[in-house]
CSV table of N, CA and C in Angstrom, one decimal:
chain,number,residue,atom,x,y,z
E,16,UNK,N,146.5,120.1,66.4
E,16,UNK,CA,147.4,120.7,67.3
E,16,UNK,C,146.9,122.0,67.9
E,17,UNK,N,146.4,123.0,67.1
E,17,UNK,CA,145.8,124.1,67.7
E,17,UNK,C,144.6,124.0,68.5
E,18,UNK,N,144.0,122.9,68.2
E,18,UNK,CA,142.7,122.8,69.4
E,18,UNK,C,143.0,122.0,70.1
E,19,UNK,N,144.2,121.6,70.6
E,19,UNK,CA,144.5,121.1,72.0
E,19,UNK,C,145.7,122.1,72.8
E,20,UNK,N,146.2,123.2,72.2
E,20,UNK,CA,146.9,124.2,72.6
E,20,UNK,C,145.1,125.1,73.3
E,21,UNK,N,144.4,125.3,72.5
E,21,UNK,CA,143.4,126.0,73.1
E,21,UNK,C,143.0,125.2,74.4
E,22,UNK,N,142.5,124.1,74.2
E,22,UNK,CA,142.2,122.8,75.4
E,22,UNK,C,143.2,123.1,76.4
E,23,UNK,N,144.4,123.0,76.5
E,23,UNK,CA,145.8,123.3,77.5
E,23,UNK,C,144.9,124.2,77.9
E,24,UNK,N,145.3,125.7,77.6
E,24,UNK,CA,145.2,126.7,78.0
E,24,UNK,C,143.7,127.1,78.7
E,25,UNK,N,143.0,126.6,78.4
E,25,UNK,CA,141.7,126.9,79.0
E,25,UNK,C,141.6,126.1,80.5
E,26,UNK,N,142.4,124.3,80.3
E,26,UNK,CA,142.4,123.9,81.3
E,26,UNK,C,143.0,124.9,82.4
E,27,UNK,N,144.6,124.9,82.0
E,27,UNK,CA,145.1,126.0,83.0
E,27,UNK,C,144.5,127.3,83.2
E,28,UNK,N,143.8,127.9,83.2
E,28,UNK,CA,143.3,129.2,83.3
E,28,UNK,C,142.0,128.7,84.5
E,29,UNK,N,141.1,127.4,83.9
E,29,UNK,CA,140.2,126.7,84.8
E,29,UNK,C,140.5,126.8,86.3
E,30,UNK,N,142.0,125.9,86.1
E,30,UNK,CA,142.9,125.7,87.1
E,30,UNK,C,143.0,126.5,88.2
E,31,UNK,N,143.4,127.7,87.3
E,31,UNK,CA,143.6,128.9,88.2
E,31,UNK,C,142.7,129.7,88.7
E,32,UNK,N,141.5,129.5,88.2
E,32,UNK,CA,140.1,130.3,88.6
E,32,UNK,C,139.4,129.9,89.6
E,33,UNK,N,139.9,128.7,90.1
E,33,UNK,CA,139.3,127.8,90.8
E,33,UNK,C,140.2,127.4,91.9
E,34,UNK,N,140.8,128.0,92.2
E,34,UNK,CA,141.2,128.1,93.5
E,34,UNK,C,140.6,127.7,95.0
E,35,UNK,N,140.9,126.6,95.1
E,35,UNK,CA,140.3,126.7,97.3
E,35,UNK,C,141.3,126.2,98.2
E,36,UNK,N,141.4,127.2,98.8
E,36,UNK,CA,141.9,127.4,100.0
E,36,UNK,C,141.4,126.4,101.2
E,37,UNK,N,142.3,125.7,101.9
E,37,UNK,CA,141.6,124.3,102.8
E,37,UNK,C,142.7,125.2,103.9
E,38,UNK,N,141.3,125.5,105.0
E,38,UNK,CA,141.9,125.8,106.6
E,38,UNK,C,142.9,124.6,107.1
E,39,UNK,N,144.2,125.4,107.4
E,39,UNK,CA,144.8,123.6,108.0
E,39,UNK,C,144.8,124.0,109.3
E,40,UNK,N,145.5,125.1,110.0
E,40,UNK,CA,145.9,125.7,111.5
E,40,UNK,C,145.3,127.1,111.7
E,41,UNK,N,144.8,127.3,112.9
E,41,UNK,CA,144.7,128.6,113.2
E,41,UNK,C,145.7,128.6,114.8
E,42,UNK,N,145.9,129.8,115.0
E,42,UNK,CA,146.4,129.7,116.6
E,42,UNK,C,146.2,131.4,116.7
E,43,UNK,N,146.5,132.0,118.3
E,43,UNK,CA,146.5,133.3,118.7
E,43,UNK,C,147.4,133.6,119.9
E,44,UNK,N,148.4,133.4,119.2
E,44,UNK,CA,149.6,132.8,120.8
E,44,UNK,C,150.8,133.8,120.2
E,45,UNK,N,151.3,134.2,121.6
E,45,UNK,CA,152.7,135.0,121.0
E,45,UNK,C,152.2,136.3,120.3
E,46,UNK,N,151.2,137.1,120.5
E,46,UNK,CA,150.8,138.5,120.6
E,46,UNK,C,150.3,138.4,118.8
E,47,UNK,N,150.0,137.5,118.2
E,47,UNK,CA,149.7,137.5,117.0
E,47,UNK,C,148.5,136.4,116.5
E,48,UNK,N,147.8,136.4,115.1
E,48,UNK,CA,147.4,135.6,115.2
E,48,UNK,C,147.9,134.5,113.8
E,49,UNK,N,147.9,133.7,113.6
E,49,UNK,CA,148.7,133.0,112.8
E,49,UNK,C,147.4,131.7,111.9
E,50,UNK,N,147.4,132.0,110.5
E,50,UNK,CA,146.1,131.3,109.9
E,50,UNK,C,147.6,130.7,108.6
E,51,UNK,N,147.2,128.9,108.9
E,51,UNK,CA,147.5,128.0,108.0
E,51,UNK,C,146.8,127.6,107.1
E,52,UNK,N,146.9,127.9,105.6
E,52,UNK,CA,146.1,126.8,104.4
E,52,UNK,C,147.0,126.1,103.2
E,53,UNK,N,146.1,126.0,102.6
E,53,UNK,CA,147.0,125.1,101.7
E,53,UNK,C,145.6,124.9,100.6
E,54,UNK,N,146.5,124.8,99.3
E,54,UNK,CA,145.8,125.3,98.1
E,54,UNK,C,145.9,123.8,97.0
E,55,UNK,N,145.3,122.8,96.3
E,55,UNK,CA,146.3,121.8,95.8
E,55,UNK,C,145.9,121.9,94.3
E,56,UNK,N,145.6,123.1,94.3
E,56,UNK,CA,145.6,123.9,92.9
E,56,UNK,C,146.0,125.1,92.6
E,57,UNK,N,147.7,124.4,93.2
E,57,UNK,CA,148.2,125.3,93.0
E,57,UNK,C,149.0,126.2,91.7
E,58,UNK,N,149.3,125.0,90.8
E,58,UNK,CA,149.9,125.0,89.6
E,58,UNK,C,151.5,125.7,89.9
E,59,UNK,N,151.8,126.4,88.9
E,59,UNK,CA,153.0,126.7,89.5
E,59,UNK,C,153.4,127.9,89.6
E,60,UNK,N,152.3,129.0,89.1
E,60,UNK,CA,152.7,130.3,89.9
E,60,UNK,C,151.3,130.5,91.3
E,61,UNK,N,151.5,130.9,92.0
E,61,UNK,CA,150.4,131.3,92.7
E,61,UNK,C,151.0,132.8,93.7
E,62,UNK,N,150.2,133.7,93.3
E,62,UNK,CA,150.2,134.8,94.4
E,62,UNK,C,149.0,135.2,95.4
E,63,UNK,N,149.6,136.0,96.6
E,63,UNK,CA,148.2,136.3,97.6
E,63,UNK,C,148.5,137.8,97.1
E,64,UNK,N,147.6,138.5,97.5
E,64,UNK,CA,147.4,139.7,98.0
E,64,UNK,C,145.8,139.9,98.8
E,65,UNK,N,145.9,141.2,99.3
E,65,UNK,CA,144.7,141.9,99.9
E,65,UNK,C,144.1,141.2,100.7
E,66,UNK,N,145.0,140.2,101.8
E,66,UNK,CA,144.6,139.6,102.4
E,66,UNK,C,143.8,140.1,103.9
E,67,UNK,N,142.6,140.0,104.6
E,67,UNK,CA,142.2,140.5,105.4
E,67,UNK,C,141.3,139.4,106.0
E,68,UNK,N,141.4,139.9,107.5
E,68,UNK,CA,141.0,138.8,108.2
E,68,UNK,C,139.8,139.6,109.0
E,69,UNK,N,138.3,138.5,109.2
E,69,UNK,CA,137.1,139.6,109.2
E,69,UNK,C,136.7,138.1,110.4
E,70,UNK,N,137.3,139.0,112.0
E,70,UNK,CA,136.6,137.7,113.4
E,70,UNK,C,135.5,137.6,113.4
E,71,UNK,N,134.7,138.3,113.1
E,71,UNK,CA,133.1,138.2,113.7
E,71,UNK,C,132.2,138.6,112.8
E,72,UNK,N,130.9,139.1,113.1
E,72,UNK,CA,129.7,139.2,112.6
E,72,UNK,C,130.0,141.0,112.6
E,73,UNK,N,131.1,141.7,113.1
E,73,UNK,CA,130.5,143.4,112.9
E,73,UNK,C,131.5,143.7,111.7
E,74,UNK,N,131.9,142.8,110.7
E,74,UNK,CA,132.6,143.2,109.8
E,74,UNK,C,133.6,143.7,109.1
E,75,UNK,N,134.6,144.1,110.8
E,75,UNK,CA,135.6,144.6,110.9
E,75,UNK,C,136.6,144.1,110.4
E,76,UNK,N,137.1,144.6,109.5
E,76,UNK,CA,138.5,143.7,108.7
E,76,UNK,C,139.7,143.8,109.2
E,77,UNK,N,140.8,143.3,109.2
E,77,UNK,CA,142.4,143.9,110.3
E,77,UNK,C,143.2,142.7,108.9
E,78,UNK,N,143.9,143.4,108.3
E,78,UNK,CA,145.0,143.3,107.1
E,78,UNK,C,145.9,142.3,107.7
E,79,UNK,N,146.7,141.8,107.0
E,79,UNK,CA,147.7,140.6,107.3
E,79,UNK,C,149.3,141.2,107.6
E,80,UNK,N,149.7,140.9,108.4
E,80,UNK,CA,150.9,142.0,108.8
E,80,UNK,C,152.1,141.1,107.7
E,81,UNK,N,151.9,140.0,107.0
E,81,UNK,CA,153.1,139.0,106.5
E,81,UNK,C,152.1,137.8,106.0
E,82,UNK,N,152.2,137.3,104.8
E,82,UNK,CA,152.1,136.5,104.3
E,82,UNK,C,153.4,135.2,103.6
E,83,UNK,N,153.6,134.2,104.1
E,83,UNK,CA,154.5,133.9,103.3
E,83,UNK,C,154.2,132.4,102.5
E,84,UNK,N,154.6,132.2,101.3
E,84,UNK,CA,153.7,131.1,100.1
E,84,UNK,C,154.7,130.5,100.2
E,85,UNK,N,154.9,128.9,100.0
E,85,UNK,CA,155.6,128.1,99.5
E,85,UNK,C,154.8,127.1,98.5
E,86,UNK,N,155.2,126.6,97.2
E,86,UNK,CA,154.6,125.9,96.4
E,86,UNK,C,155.7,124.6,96.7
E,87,UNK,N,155.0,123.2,96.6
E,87,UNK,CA,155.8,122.1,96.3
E,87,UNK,C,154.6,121.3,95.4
E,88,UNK,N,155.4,120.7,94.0
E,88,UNK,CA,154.4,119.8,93.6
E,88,UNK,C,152.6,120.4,93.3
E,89,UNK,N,152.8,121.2,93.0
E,89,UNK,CA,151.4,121.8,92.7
E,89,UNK,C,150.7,122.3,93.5
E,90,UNK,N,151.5,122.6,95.0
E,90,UNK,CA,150.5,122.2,96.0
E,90,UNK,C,150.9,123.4,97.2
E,91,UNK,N,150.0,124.7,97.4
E,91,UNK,CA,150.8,125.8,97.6
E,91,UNK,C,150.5,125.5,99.4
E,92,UNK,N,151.1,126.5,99.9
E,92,UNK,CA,151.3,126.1,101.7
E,92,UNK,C,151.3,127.7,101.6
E,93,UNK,N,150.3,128.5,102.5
E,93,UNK,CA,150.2,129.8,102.8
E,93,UNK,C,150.4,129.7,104.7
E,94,UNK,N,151.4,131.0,105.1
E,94,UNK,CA,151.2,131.1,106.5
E,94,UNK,C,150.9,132.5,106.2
E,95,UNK,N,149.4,132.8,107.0
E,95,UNK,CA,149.4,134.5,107.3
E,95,UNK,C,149.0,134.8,108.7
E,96,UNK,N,150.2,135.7,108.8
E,96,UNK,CA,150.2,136.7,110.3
E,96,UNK,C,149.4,137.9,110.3
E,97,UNK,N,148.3,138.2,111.1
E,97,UNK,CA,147.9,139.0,112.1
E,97,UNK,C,147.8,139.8,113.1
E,98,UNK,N,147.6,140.6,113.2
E,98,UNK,CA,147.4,141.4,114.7
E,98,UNK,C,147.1,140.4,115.6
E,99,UNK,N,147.1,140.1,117.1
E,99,UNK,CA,146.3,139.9,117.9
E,99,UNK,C,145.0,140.2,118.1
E,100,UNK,N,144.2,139.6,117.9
E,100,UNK,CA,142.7,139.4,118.4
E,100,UNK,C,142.3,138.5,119.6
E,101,UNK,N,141.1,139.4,120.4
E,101,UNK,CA,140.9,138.5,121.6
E,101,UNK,C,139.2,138.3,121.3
E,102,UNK,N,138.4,138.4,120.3
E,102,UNK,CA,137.5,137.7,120.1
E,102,UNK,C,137.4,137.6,118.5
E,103,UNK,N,136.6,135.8,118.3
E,103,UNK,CA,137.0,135.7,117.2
E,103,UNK,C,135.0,135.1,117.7
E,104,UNK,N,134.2,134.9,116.3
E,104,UNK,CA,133.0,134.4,116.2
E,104,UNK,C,133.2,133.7,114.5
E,105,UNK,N,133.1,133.2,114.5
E,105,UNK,CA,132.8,132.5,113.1
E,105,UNK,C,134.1,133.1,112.2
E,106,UNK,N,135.1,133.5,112.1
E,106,UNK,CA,136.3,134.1,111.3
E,106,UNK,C,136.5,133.5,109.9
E,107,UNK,N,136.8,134.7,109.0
E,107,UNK,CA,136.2,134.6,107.6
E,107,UNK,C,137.7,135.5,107.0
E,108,UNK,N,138.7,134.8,106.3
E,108,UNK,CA,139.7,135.2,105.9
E,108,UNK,C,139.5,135.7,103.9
E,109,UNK,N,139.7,136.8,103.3
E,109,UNK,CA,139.2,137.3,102.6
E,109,UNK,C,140.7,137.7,101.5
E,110,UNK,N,140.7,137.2,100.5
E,110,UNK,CA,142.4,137.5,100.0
E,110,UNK,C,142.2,137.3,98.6
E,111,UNK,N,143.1,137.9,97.6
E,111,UNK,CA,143.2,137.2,96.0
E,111,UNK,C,144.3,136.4,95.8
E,112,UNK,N,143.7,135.5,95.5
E,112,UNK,CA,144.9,134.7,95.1
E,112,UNK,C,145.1,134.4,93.5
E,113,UNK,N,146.0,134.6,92.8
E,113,UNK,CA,146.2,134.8,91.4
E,113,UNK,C,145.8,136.3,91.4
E,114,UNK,N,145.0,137.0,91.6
E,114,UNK,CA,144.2,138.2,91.0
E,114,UNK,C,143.0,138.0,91.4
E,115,UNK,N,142.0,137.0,91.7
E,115,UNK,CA,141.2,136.1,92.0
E,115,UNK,C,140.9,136.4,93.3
E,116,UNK,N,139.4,137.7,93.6
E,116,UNK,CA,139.0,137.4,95.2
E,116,UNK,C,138.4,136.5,95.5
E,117,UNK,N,138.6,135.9,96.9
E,117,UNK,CA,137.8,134.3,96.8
E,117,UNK,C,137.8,134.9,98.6
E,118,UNK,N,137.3,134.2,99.2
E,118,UNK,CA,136.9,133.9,100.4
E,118,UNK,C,137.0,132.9,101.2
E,119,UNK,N,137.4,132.6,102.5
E,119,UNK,CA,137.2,131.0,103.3
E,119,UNK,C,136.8,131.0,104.5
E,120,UNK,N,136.4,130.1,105.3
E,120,UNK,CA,136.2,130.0,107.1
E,120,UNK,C,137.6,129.8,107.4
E,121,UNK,N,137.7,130.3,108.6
E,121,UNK,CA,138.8,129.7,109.3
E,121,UNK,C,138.2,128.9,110.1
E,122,UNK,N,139.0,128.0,110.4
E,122,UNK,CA,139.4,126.3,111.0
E,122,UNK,C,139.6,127.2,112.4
E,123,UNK,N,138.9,126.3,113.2
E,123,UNK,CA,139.1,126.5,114.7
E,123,UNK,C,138.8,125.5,115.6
């Protein structure tokens, strides 16, 4: 019983370290910019913070003005708002999720 309470727990911790973020929507409409993903490891707590959105190649980062997380079924649904941007090159959204900095492309 104790070495499958360790087994649980290492699973879930796995779970949670491992984290990816899958681009669903981007858009830049209505004076903002608006990035969809979705996580399906999620488990059942999941937090963002330090979220920053980096358009191009000069490295310039512009912070998330609102993030909002919904979990269903394991399976987390993130909408994060931005500033307006009028040039984007290869856009690279930068955030922790759990505690956990991780990194992704944005979908375009």
């Amino acid at each position: 019983m104790k070495t499958f309470i360790i087994v649980f727990l290492w699973t879930v911790i796995g779970l949670t370290a491992n984290a990816k973020p899958h681009c669903q929507g981007f858009n830049n409409y209505n004076g903002k910019v608006t990035i969809v993903f979705t996580d399906n490891q999620a488990g059942d707590r999941y937090t963002v913070s330090d979220v920053e959105l980096i358009p191009s190649w000069n490295g310039k980062e512009y912070p998330a003005t609102s993030a909002k997380i919904t979990v269903k079924n394991g399976v987390a649904t993130v909408i994060l708002i931005f500033p307006h941007i009028t040039q984007f090159s290869n856009p690279k959204v930068t955030l922790r999720i759990n505690g956990k900095k991780t990194k992704f492309n944005v979908c375009q």
